[in-house]
């Protein structure tokens, strides 16, 4: 398998964690997103969206969209599971995952911040406010949900990591990078810390990718 | 079941279609989003995100996040299926769904357009450019993907509607509302038309909800 991604991309980071939790290996190809490598013909032939990640399977099939990739990995490699068994429990994990993947991350990724800068002419202070607004809104709701219907265990849903943790850790990393105060979200911070004790999360971290230095 | 939603909300519209395709009934409770009813205590107790939709099951369980709700409906009520059987095919349908649910819709929903207006002071022309930018980017990639790895059949994936169509139709409705020229996306337009021939899509349409007049 080949994983096209970027060290700092949250969505790539999610797939790296999921692959590691499943014990799967993929050759990592890191694109230079700031230079627009993801929009060049060679990559757009692989993923017409011009976004990372894309996972190319050994048979040549191309998978895109990080959450769809993780669902595929779950179906093709069921153990260890990243979703619980019961439909209602699965719905909870998926909702937590999508509260990040649909409602926080899309507003704060590179292409959006670039649009605010280049098309709308906003300076760093405005972009930082924008970033902070959506991440705080998302984290406050997530914290509330995690506390309100708490499950016993160290992770978002019980005592082993699920897709929700796979989505949470990259978003927390990203928030720290933007110097967001995480003190109002002790449950999120605790889960993030528990995840980062695991070697699979550690190996997937941005600073462990070859691109980290660039 | 009770579905909390809004006539024009894409994510609510998705769930209405999915329920109809599954032959399920839910009592519809429509919130006044422009008046901020989704952020009032009564609703935030149901969904801490303060977003629609939320589906409350007869047993009292609350499901949030439209794609997670659809995945739940698929697991709890497998027929007719909204996902194909084979993992790679399921991955394609999920990727098409998420290309809308993660990469187009979150940038163009009400709260984001309101932020551009109230926090950043942008006029309607700038907000319309913003809207058009993300929907055109998303639709161009989607059109390319639909054409490139086309499946025989009238819908996004074969001859019966899937979760991808459930996500596509509300986004096309939304784009038309913002007067986006859809001529460059004949495949999308054709699939949308095929879907809207089905009574399940028709009954879920915004103009068929009690709120349509408001």
Tab-separated table of C-alpha atoms in Angstrom:
chain	number	residue	atom	x	y	z
A	1	UNK	CA	0.000	0.000	0.000
A	2	UNK	CA	1.030	3.581	-0.599
A	3	UNK	CA	-0.271	6.389	1.594
A	4	UNK	CA	-0.112	9.823	-0.009
A	5	UNK	CA	-0.164	12.403	2.738
A	6	UNK	CA	1.511	15.163	4.617
A	7	UNK	CA	3.140	15.147	8.047
A	8	UNK	CA	0.934	17.924	9.454
A	9	UNK	CA	-2.326	17.096	7.661
A	10	UNK	CA	-4.899	15.980	10.249
A	11	UNK	CA	-6.632	13.697	7.803
A	12	UNK	CA	-3.347	11.985	6.849
A	13	UNK	CA	-2.450	11.690	10.520
A	14	UNK	CA	-5.778	9.913	11.184
A	15	UNK	CA	-5.048	7.303	8.535
A	16	UNK	CA	-1.499	6.786	9.821
A	17	UNK	CA	-2.894	6.067	13.299
A	18	UNK	CA	-5.562	3.704	11.963
A	19	UNK	CA	-3.029	1.767	9.887
A	20	UNK	CA	-0.748	1.457	12.916
A	21	UNK	CA	-3.585	0.312	15.198
A	22	UNK	CA	-4.470	-2.342	12.616
A	23	UNK	CA	-0.828	-3.392	12.390
A	24	UNK	CA	-0.676	-2.509	8.688
A	25	UNK	CA	2.266	-1.056	6.809
A	26	UNK	CA	2.053	1.460	3.979
A	27	UNK	CA	4.811	3.218	2.085
A	28	UNK	CA	4.491	6.906	2.887
A	29	UNK	CA	4.659	9.449	0.064
A	30	UNK	CA	4.637	12.971	1.454
A	31	UNK	CA	3.390	15.806	-0.752
A	32	UNK	CA	4.442	19.430	-0.427
A	33	UNK	CA	1.026	21.003	0.168
A	34	UNK	CA	2.278	24.562	0.507
A	35	UNK	CA	3.878	24.293	-2.926
A	36	UNK	CA	0.584	22.923	-4.302
A	37	UNK	CA	1.941	19.486	-5.184
A	38	UNK	CA	-1.496	18.001	-4.394
A	39	UNK	CA	-3.027	19.971	-7.256
A	40	UNK	CA	-0.502	18.857	-9.885
A	41	UNK	CA	-1.524	16.449	-12.603
A	42	UNK	CA	0.420	13.472	-11.279
A	43	UNK	CA	-1.510	13.532	-8.016
A	44	UNK	CA	-4.884	14.688	-9.343
A	45	UNK	CA	-4.830	11.554	-11.510
A	46	UNK	CA	-4.799	9.621	-8.239
A	47	UNK	CA	-7.240	11.814	-6.302
A	48	UNK	CA	-9.342	14.192	-8.356
A	49	UNK	CA	-10.092	16.182	-5.218
A	50	UNK	CA	-6.442	17.205	-4.980
A	51	UNK	CA	-6.533	16.537	-1.260
A	52	UNK	CA	-4.597	14.217	1.019
A	53	UNK	CA	-4.732	11.488	2.087
A	54	UNK	CA	-5.160	8.868	-0.615
A	55	UNK	CA	-4.424	5.236	0.076
A	56	UNK	CA	-3.486	3.117	-2.936
A	57	UNK	CA	-3.989	-0.574	-2.248
A	58	UNK	CA	-1.647	-3.223	-3.589
A	59	UNK	CA	-4.216	-4.134	-6.244
A	60	UNK	CA	-4.216	-0.520	-7.449
A	61	UNK	CA	-7.552	0.613	-5.984
A	62	UNK	CA	-7.439	4.192	-4.758
A	63	UNK	CA	-9.216	5.089	-1.520
A	64	UNK	CA	-9.869	8.703	-0.574
A	65	UNK	CA	-11.479	10.564	2.321
A	66	UNK	CA	-9.892	9.675	5.646
A	67	UNK	CA	-13.055	8.505	7.404
A	68	UNK	CA	-14.035	6.335	4.427
A	69	UNK	CA	-10.507	4.886	4.437
A	70	UNK	CA	-10.764	4.065	8.147
A	71	UNK	CA	-14.173	2.424	7.628
A	72	UNK	CA	-12.615	0.364	4.825
A	73	UNK	CA	-9.699	-0.698	7.025
A	74	UNK	CA	-12.217	-1.691	9.703
A	75	UNK	CA	-14.138	-3.883	7.257
A	76	UNK	CA	-11.124	-5.411	5.514
A	77	UNK	CA	-9.059	-5.883	8.704
A	78	UNK	CA	-11.558	-6.225	11.568
A	79	UNK	CA	-9.036	-6.772	14.367
A	80	UNK	CA	-8.381	-4.941	16.550
A	81	UNK	CA	-11.732	-3.166	16.104
A	82	UNK	CA	-11.920	0.618	15.789
A	83	UNK	CA	-15.693	0.551	16.156
A	84	UNK	CA	-17.678	-1.166	18.921
A	85	UNK	CA	-20.129	-3.930	18.016
A	86	UNK	CA	-23.583	-2.623	18.867
A	87	UNK	CA	-25.177	-0.255	16.339
A	88	UNK	CA	-25.968	2.412	18.949
A	89	UNK	CA	-22.403	2.332	20.239
A	90	UNK	CA	-21.054	2.510	16.714
A	91	UNK	CA	-23.323	5.486	16.091
A	92	UNK	CA	-21.838	7.244	19.118
A	93	UNK	CA	-18.249	6.673	17.963
A	94	UNK	CA	-19.093	7.776	14.427
A	95	UNK	CA	-20.851	10.904	15.709
A	96	UNK	CA	-17.841	11.848	17.837
A	97	UNK	CA	-15.573	11.248	14.843
A	98	UNK	CA	-17.714	13.328	12.519
A	99	UNK	CA	-18.102	16.154	15.004
A	100	UNK	CA	-14.390	16.617	14.311
A	101	UNK	CA	-14.139	15.461	10.703
A	102	UNK	CA	-17.191	17.412	9.492
A	103	UNK	CA	-17.588	20.326	11.898
A	104	UNK	CA	-14.107	21.378	13.024
A	105	UNK	CA	-11.395	20.246	10.675
A	106	UNK	CA	-12.913	21.314	7.306
A	107	UNK	CA	-13.121	24.903	8.495
A	108	UNK	CA	-9.552	25.052	9.656
A	109	UNK	CA	-7.461	23.278	7.105
A	110	UNK	CA	-4.776	24.815	4.947
A	111	UNK	CA	-6.870	25.617	1.873
A	112	UNK	CA	-9.448	27.515	3.940
A	113	UNK	CA	-6.865	29.522	5.859
A	114	UNK	CA	-5.187	30.283	2.524
A	115	UNK	CA	-8.507	31.517	1.080
A	116	UNK	CA	-9.002	33.820	4.072
A	117	UNK	CA	-5.520	35.189	3.461
A	118	UNK	CA	-5.262	35.444	-0.297
A	119	UNK	CA	-8.852	35.946	-1.463
A	120	UNK	CA	-10.263	37.855	1.483
A	121	UNK	CA	-7.059	39.621	2.536
A	122	UNK	CA	-7.288	38.753	6.215
A	123	UNK	CA	-4.195	39.009	8.396
A	124	UNK	CA	-2.890	36.412	10.788
A	125	UNK	CA	-4.882	37.774	13.735
A	126	UNK	CA	-8.184	37.349	11.903
A	127	UNK	CA	-7.195	33.909	10.663
A	128	UNK	CA	-6.245	32.897	14.189
A	129	UNK	CA	-9.611	34.132	15.499
A	130	UNK	CA	-11.363	32.149	12.810
A	131	UNK	CA	-9.359	29.053	13.685
A	132	UNK	CA	-9.972	29.469	17.403
A	133	UNK	CA	-13.686	30.093	16.972
A	134	UNK	CA	-14.401	26.791	15.230
A	135	UNK	CA	-12.099	24.654	17.315
A	136	UNK	CA	-13.454	26.051	20.592
A	137	UNK	CA	-17.040	25.590	19.453
A	138	UNK	CA	-16.284	22.036	18.409
A	139	UNK	CA	-14.269	21.115	21.480
A	140	UNK	CA	-16.819	22.583	23.913
A	141	UNK	CA	-19.582	20.436	22.415
A	142	UNK	CA	-17.328	17.393	22.270
A	143	UNK	CA	-16.210	17.833	25.881
A	144	UNK	CA	-19.835	18.146	26.937
A	145	UNK	CA	-20.806	15.000	25.073
A	146	UNK	CA	-17.839	13.010	26.396
A	147	UNK	CA	-18.613	14.026	29.974
A	148	UNK	CA	-22.376	13.739	29.713
A	149	UNK	CA	-22.570	10.216	28.390
A	150	UNK	CA	-19.239	9.086	29.769
A	151	UNK	CA	-18.159	5.557	29.140
A	152	UNK	CA	-15.855	3.870	31.626
A	153	UNK	CA	-12.368	3.780	30.220
A	154	UNK	CA	-9.512	5.978	29.191
A	155	UNK	CA	-10.546	6.640	25.623
A	156	UNK	CA	-13.500	8.285	23.906
A	157	UNK	CA	-15.433	5.061	24.065
A	158	UNK	CA	-14.153	2.527	26.568
A	159	UNK	CA	-10.751	1.078	27.233
A	160	UNK	CA	-9.426	0.675	23.743
A	161	UNK	CA	-8.996	3.300	21.051
A	162	UNK	CA	-11.708	3.750	18.429
A	163	UNK	CA	-12.178	5.851	15.314
A	164	UNK	CA	-13.182	8.723	17.615
A	165	UNK	CA	-9.725	8.761	19.210
A	166	UNK	CA	-8.148	8.429	15.773
A	167	UNK	CA	-9.915	11.674	14.810
A	168	UNK	CA	-9.437	13.429	18.147
A	169	UNK	CA	-5.662	13.223	18.535
A	170	UNK	CA	-4.767	14.975	15.250
A	171	UNK	CA	-7.286	17.728	16.022
A	172	UNK	CA	-5.769	18.267	19.482
A	173	UNK	CA	-2.300	18.359	17.912
A	174	UNK	CA	-3.549	20.935	15.457
A	175	UNK	CA	-5.159	23.047	18.188
A	176	UNK	CA	-1.923	23.058	20.183
A	177	UNK	CA	-0.051	24.182	17.080
A	178	UNK	CA	-2.377	27.184	16.949
A	179	UNK	CA	-1.839	27.792	20.678
A	180	UNK	CA	-5.476	27.160	21.615
A	181	UNK	CA	-5.963	27.069	25.400
A	182	UNK	CA	-7.119	23.517	26.126
A	183	UNK	CA	-7.686	24.028	29.843
A	184	UNK	CA	-11.509	24.161	29.416
A	185	UNK	CA	-11.478	20.645	27.952
A	186	UNK	CA	-9.956	18.336	30.595
A	187	UNK	CA	-11.681	15.222	29.293
A	188	UNK	CA	-10.373	15.794	25.756
A	189	UNK	CA	-6.889	16.507	27.107
A	190	UNK	CA	-6.958	13.337	29.224
A	191	UNK	CA	-8.036	11.141	26.334
A	192	UNK	CA	-5.409	12.683	24.073
A	193	UNK	CA	-2.725	11.940	26.675
A	194	UNK	CA	-3.904	8.337	27.073
A	195	UNK	CA	-3.767	7.839	23.298
A	196	UNK	CA	-0.313	9.312	22.982
A	197	UNK	CA	1.016	6.743	25.425
A	198	UNK	CA	0.424	4.101	22.772
A	199	UNK	CA	3.218	3.402	20.281
A	200	UNK	CA	0.762	3.359	17.370
A	201	UNK	CA	-0.208	6.958	18.045
A	202	UNK	CA	3.403	7.913	18.687
A	203	UNK	CA	4.680	6.513	15.409
A	204	UNK	CA	1.953	8.324	13.463
A	205	UNK	CA	2.735	11.737	14.947
A	206	UNK	CA	3.782	14.534	12.592
A	207	UNK	CA	7.230	14.901	14.172
A	208	UNK	CA	7.942	11.264	13.392
A	209	UNK	CA	7.406	11.704	9.647
A	210	UNK	CA	10.307	12.383	7.305
A	211	UNK	CA	8.674	15.687	6.353
A	212	UNK	CA	8.632	16.999	9.906
A	213	UNK	CA	11.731	19.088	9.386
A	214	UNK	CA	10.381	20.965	6.349
B	1	UNK	CA	-38.698	8.472	16.451
B	2	UNK	CA	-38.368	12.231	16.455
B	3	UNK	CA	-36.213	14.016	13.897
B	4	UNK	CA	-35.124	17.484	14.921
B	5	UNK	CA	-34.220	19.410	11.806
B	6	UNK	CA	-34.879	22.257	9.465
B	7	UNK	CA	-36.506	22.270	6.043
B	8	UNK	CA	-33.501	23.831	4.279
B	9	UNK	CA	-30.687	22.194	6.262
B	10	UNK	CA	-28.759	19.849	3.965
B	11	UNK	CA	-27.861	17.512	6.794
B	12	UNK	CA	-31.521	17.244	7.913
B	13	UNK	CA	-32.571	16.708	4.310
B	14	UNK	CA	-30.100	13.803	4.031
B	15	UNK	CA	-31.638	12.071	7.031
B	16	UNK	CA	-35.177	12.642	5.745
B	17	UNK	CA	-34.223	10.937	2.465
B	18	UNK	CA	-32.512	8.032	4.240
B	19	UNK	CA	-35.511	7.459	6.517
B	20	UNK	CA	-37.844	7.504	3.512
B	21	UNK	CA	-35.666	5.086	1.524
B	22	UNK	CA	-35.698	2.733	4.516
B	23	UNK	CA	-39.466	3.084	4.787
B	24	UNK	CA	-39.201	4.533	8.306
B	25	UNK	CA	-41.378	7.225	9.839
B	26	UNK	CA	-40.210	9.914	12.236
B	27	UNK	CA	-42.103	12.804	13.750
B	28	UNK	CA	-40.528	15.955	12.389
B	29	UNK	CA	-39.704	18.808	14.769
B	30	UNK	CA	-38.479	21.830	12.836
B	31	UNK	CA	-36.255	24.356	14.605
B	32	UNK	CA	-35.966	28.012	13.683
B	33	UNK	CA	-32.236	28.169	12.942
B	34	UNK	CA	-32.153	31.835	12.008
B	35	UNK	CA	-33.652	32.689	15.395
B	36	UNK	CA	-31.012	30.483	17.070
B	37	UNK	CA	-33.475	27.942	18.448
B	38	UNK	CA	-30.808	25.238	18.009
B	39	UNK	CA	-28.626	26.984	20.567
B	40	UNK	CA	-31.305	27.246	23.257
B	41	UNK	CA	-31.102	25.094	26.350
B	42	UNK	CA	-34.012	22.821	25.462
B	43	UNK	CA	-32.270	21.679	22.281
B	44	UNK	CA	-28.667	21.768	23.518
B	45	UNK	CA	-29.762	19.231	26.142
B	46	UNK	CA	-30.564	16.942	23.220
B	47	UNK	CA	-27.570	17.801	21.030
B	48	UNK	CA	-24.697	19.573	22.745
B	49	UNK	CA	-23.384	20.647	19.347
B	50	UNK	CA	-26.443	22.839	18.867
B	51	UNK	CA	-26.699	21.606	15.295
B	52	UNK	CA	-29.391	19.786	13.355
B	53	UNK	CA	-30.261	17.062	12.734
B	54	UNK	CA	-30.708	14.915	15.821
B	55	UNK	CA	-32.705	11.712	15.697
B	56	UNK	CA	-34.244	10.559	18.971
B	57	UNK	CA	-35.091	6.876	18.887
B	58	UNK	CA	-38.192	5.465	20.565
B	59	UNK	CA	-36.024	4.153	23.402
B	60	UNK	CA	-34.712	7.668	24.026
B	61	UNK	CA	-31.234	7.295	22.493
B	62	UNK	CA	-30.110	10.458	20.723
B	63	UNK	CA	-28.237	10.142	17.435
B	64	UNK	CA	-26.372	13.095	15.957
B	65	UNK	CA	-24.286	13.784	12.844
B	66	UNK	CA	-26.178	13.002	9.657
B	67	UNK	CA	-23.688	10.532	8.196
B	68	UNK	CA	-23.456	8.647	11.509
B	69	UNK	CA	-27.268	8.551	11.631
B	70	UNK	CA	-27.417	7.122	8.103
B	71	UNK	CA	-24.793	4.493	8.964
B	72	UNK	CA	-26.902	3.580	12.018
B	73	UNK	CA	-30.062	3.282	9.922
B	74	UNK	CA	-28.134	1.063	7.519
B	75	UNK	CA	-27.039	-1.249	10.332
B	76	UNK	CA	-30.339	-1.319	12.202
B	77	UNK	CA	-32.536	-1.545	9.083
B	78	UNK	CA	-30.402	-3.184	6.379
B	79	UNK	CA	-33.036	-3.241	3.626
B	80	UNK	CA	-33.064	-1.664	1.149
B	81	UNK	CA	-29.296	-1.144	1.406
B	82	UNK	CA	-27.781	2.327	1.132
B	83	UNK	CA	-24.285	0.875	0.885
B	84	UNK	CA	-23.114	-1.841	-1.519
B	85	UNK	CA	-21.776	-5.121	-0.121
B	86	UNK	CA	-18.109	-5.266	-1.072
B	87	UNK	CA	-15.710	-3.245	1.105
B	88	UNK	CA	-14.102	-1.476	-1.868
B	89	UNK	CA	-17.485	-0.481	-3.248
B	90	UNK	CA	-18.599	0.701	0.180
B	91	UNK	CA	-15.407	2.755	0.381
B	92	UNK	CA	-16.265	4.430	-2.921
B	93	UNK	CA	-19.783	5.332	-1.786
B	94	UNK	CA	-18.505	6.615	1.551
B	95	UNK	CA	-15.793	8.668	-0.150
B	96	UNK	CA	-18.335	10.272	-2.498
B	97	UNK	CA	-20.583	10.992	0.494
B	98	UNK	CA	-17.778	12.516	2.524
B	99	UNK	CA	-16.489	14.589	-0.372
B	100	UNK	CA	-19.776	16.435	0.141
B	101	UNK	CA	-20.318	16.041	3.877
B	102	UNK	CA	-16.736	16.947	4.854
B	103	UNK	CA	-15.399	19.112	2.024
B	104	UNK	CA	-18.315	21.131	0.639
B	105	UNK	CA	-21.190	21.413	3.061
B	106	UNK	CA	-19.292	22.398	6.266
B	107	UNK	CA	-17.867	25.454	4.519
B	108	UNK	CA	-21.184	26.659	3.229
B	109	UNK	CA	-23.698	26.164	5.975
B	110	UNK	CA	-25.580	28.867	7.794
B	111	UNK	CA	-23.252	29.357	10.761
B	112	UNK	CA	-20.238	29.869	8.496
B	113	UNK	CA	-21.998	32.329	6.203
B	114	UNK	CA	-23.205	34.153	9.327
B	115	UNK	CA	-19.616	34.348	10.660
B	116	UNK	CA	-18.431	35.815	7.355
B	117	UNK	CA	-21.180	38.406	7.632
B	118	UNK	CA	-21.224	39.332	11.289
B	119	UNK	CA	-17.663	38.708	12.473
B	120	UNK	CA	-15.745	39.516	9.308
B	121	UNK	CA	-18.146	42.095	7.874
B	122	UNK	CA	-18.352	40.647	4.391
B	123	UNK	CA	-21.219	41.622	2.112
B	124	UNK	CA	-23.426	39.288	0.132
B	125	UNK	CA	-21.160	39.391	-2.937
B	126	UNK	CA	-18.175	38.111	-0.966
B	127	UNK	CA	-20.274	35.473	0.777
B	128	UNK	CA	-21.627	34.318	-2.571
B	129	UNK	CA	-18.086	34.081	-3.962
B	130	UNK	CA	-17.059	32.051	-0.933
B	131	UNK	CA	-20.061	29.770	-1.379
B	132	UNK	CA	-19.452	29.354	-5.088
B	133	UNK	CA	-15.743	28.686	-4.654
B	134	UNK	CA	-16.191	25.663	-2.382
B	135	UNK	CA	-19.156	24.174	-4.174
B	136	UNK	CA	-17.492	24.470	-7.596
B	137	UNK	CA	-14.267	22.960	-6.279
B	138	UNK	CA	-16.202	20.098	-4.708
B	139	UNK	CA	-18.501	19.473	-7.661
B	140	UNK	CA	-15.665	19.546	-10.216
B	141	UNK	CA	-13.810	16.829	-8.305
B	142	UNK	CA	-16.990	14.836	-7.750
B	143	UNK	CA	-17.978	15.068	-11.416
B	144	UNK	CA	-14.504	13.910	-12.394
B	145	UNK	CA	-14.676	10.950	-10.027
B	146	UNK	CA	-18.180	9.966	-11.097
B	147	UNK	CA	-17.187	10.050	-14.767
B	148	UNK	CA	-13.756	8.502	-14.367
B	149	UNK	CA	-14.763	5.407	-12.451
B	150	UNK	CA	-18.338	5.358	-13.633
B	151	UNK	CA	-20.580	2.516	-12.560
B	152	UNK	CA	-23.391	1.416	-14.876
B	153	UNK	CA	-26.654	2.797	-13.597
B	154	UNK	CA	-28.517	5.999	-13.012
B	155	UNK	CA	-27.224	6.811	-9.567
B	156	UNK	CA	-23.821	7.557	-8.047
B	157	UNK	CA	-23.185	3.861	-7.635
B	158	UNK	CA	-25.339	1.591	-9.749
B	159	UNK	CA	-29.053	1.338	-10.286
B	160	UNK	CA	-30.327	1.999	-6.807
B	161	UNK	CA	-29.718	4.999	-4.568
B	162	UNK	CA	-26.949	4.877	-1.976
B	163	UNK	CA	-25.682	7.137	0.783
B	164	UNK	CA	-23.789	9.066	-1.913
B	165	UNK	CA	-27.056	10.073	-3.594
B	166	UNK	CA	-28.541	10.867	-0.193
B	167	UNK	CA	-25.716	13.382	0.299
B	168	UNK	CA	-25.636	14.637	-3.290
B	169	UNK	CA	-29.252	15.720	-3.759
B	170	UNK	CA	-29.377	18.178	-0.810
B	171	UNK	CA	-26.076	19.694	-1.940
B	172	UNK	CA	-27.401	20.188	-5.484
B	173	UNK	CA	-30.567	21.736	-4.047
B	174	UNK	CA	-28.409	24.064	-1.995
B	175	UNK	CA	-26.236	25.001	-4.981
B	176	UNK	CA	-29.308	25.853	-7.051
B	177	UNK	CA	-30.576	28.042	-4.233
B	178	UNK	CA	-27.344	30.010	-4.500
B	179	UNK	CA	-27.735	30.166	-8.299
B	180	UNK	CA	-24.582	28.149	-9.022
B	181	UNK	CA	-24.264	27.285	-12.716
B	182	UNK	CA	-24.467	23.490	-12.829
B	183	UNK	CA	-23.864	23.168	-16.578
B	184	UNK	CA	-20.234	22.009	-16.061
B	185	UNK	CA	-21.460	18.995	-14.046
B	186	UNK	CA	-23.778	17.001	-16.348
B	187	UNK	CA	-23.220	13.731	-14.514
B	188	UNK	CA	-24.149	15.281	-11.152
B	189	UNK	CA	-27.188	16.961	-12.697
B	190	UNK	CA	-28.301	13.683	-14.286
B	191	UNK	CA	-27.988	11.727	-11.049
B	192	UNK	CA	-29.838	14.438	-9.142
B	193	UNK	CA	-32.677	14.293	-11.672
B	194	UNK	CA	-32.857	10.487	-11.453
B	195	UNK	CA	-33.057	10.678	-7.659
B	196	UNK	CA	-35.758	13.297	-7.688
B	197	UNK	CA	-37.982	11.016	-9.743
B	198	UNK	CA	-38.287	8.800	-6.668
B	199	UNK	CA	-41.080	9.536	-4.194
B	200	UNK	CA	-38.709	9.086	-1.232
B	201	UNK	CA	-36.551	11.957	-2.442
B	202	UNK	CA	-39.607	14.014	-3.336
B	203	UNK	CA	-41.208	13.706	0.085
B	204	UNK	CA	-37.959	14.702	1.806
B	205	UNK	CA	-37.527	17.889	-0.236
B	206	UNK	CA	-37.460	21.216	1.613
B	207	UNK	CA	-40.579	22.519	-0.112
B	208	UNK	CA	-42.522	19.549	1.210
B	209	UNK	CA	-41.756	20.343	4.867
B	210	UNK	CA	-44.159	22.370	6.978
B	211	UNK	CA	-41.441	24.972	7.456
B	212	UNK	CA	-41.020	25.640	3.746
B	213	UNK	CA	-43.183	28.721	3.817
B	214	UNK	CA	-41.252	30.441	6.614
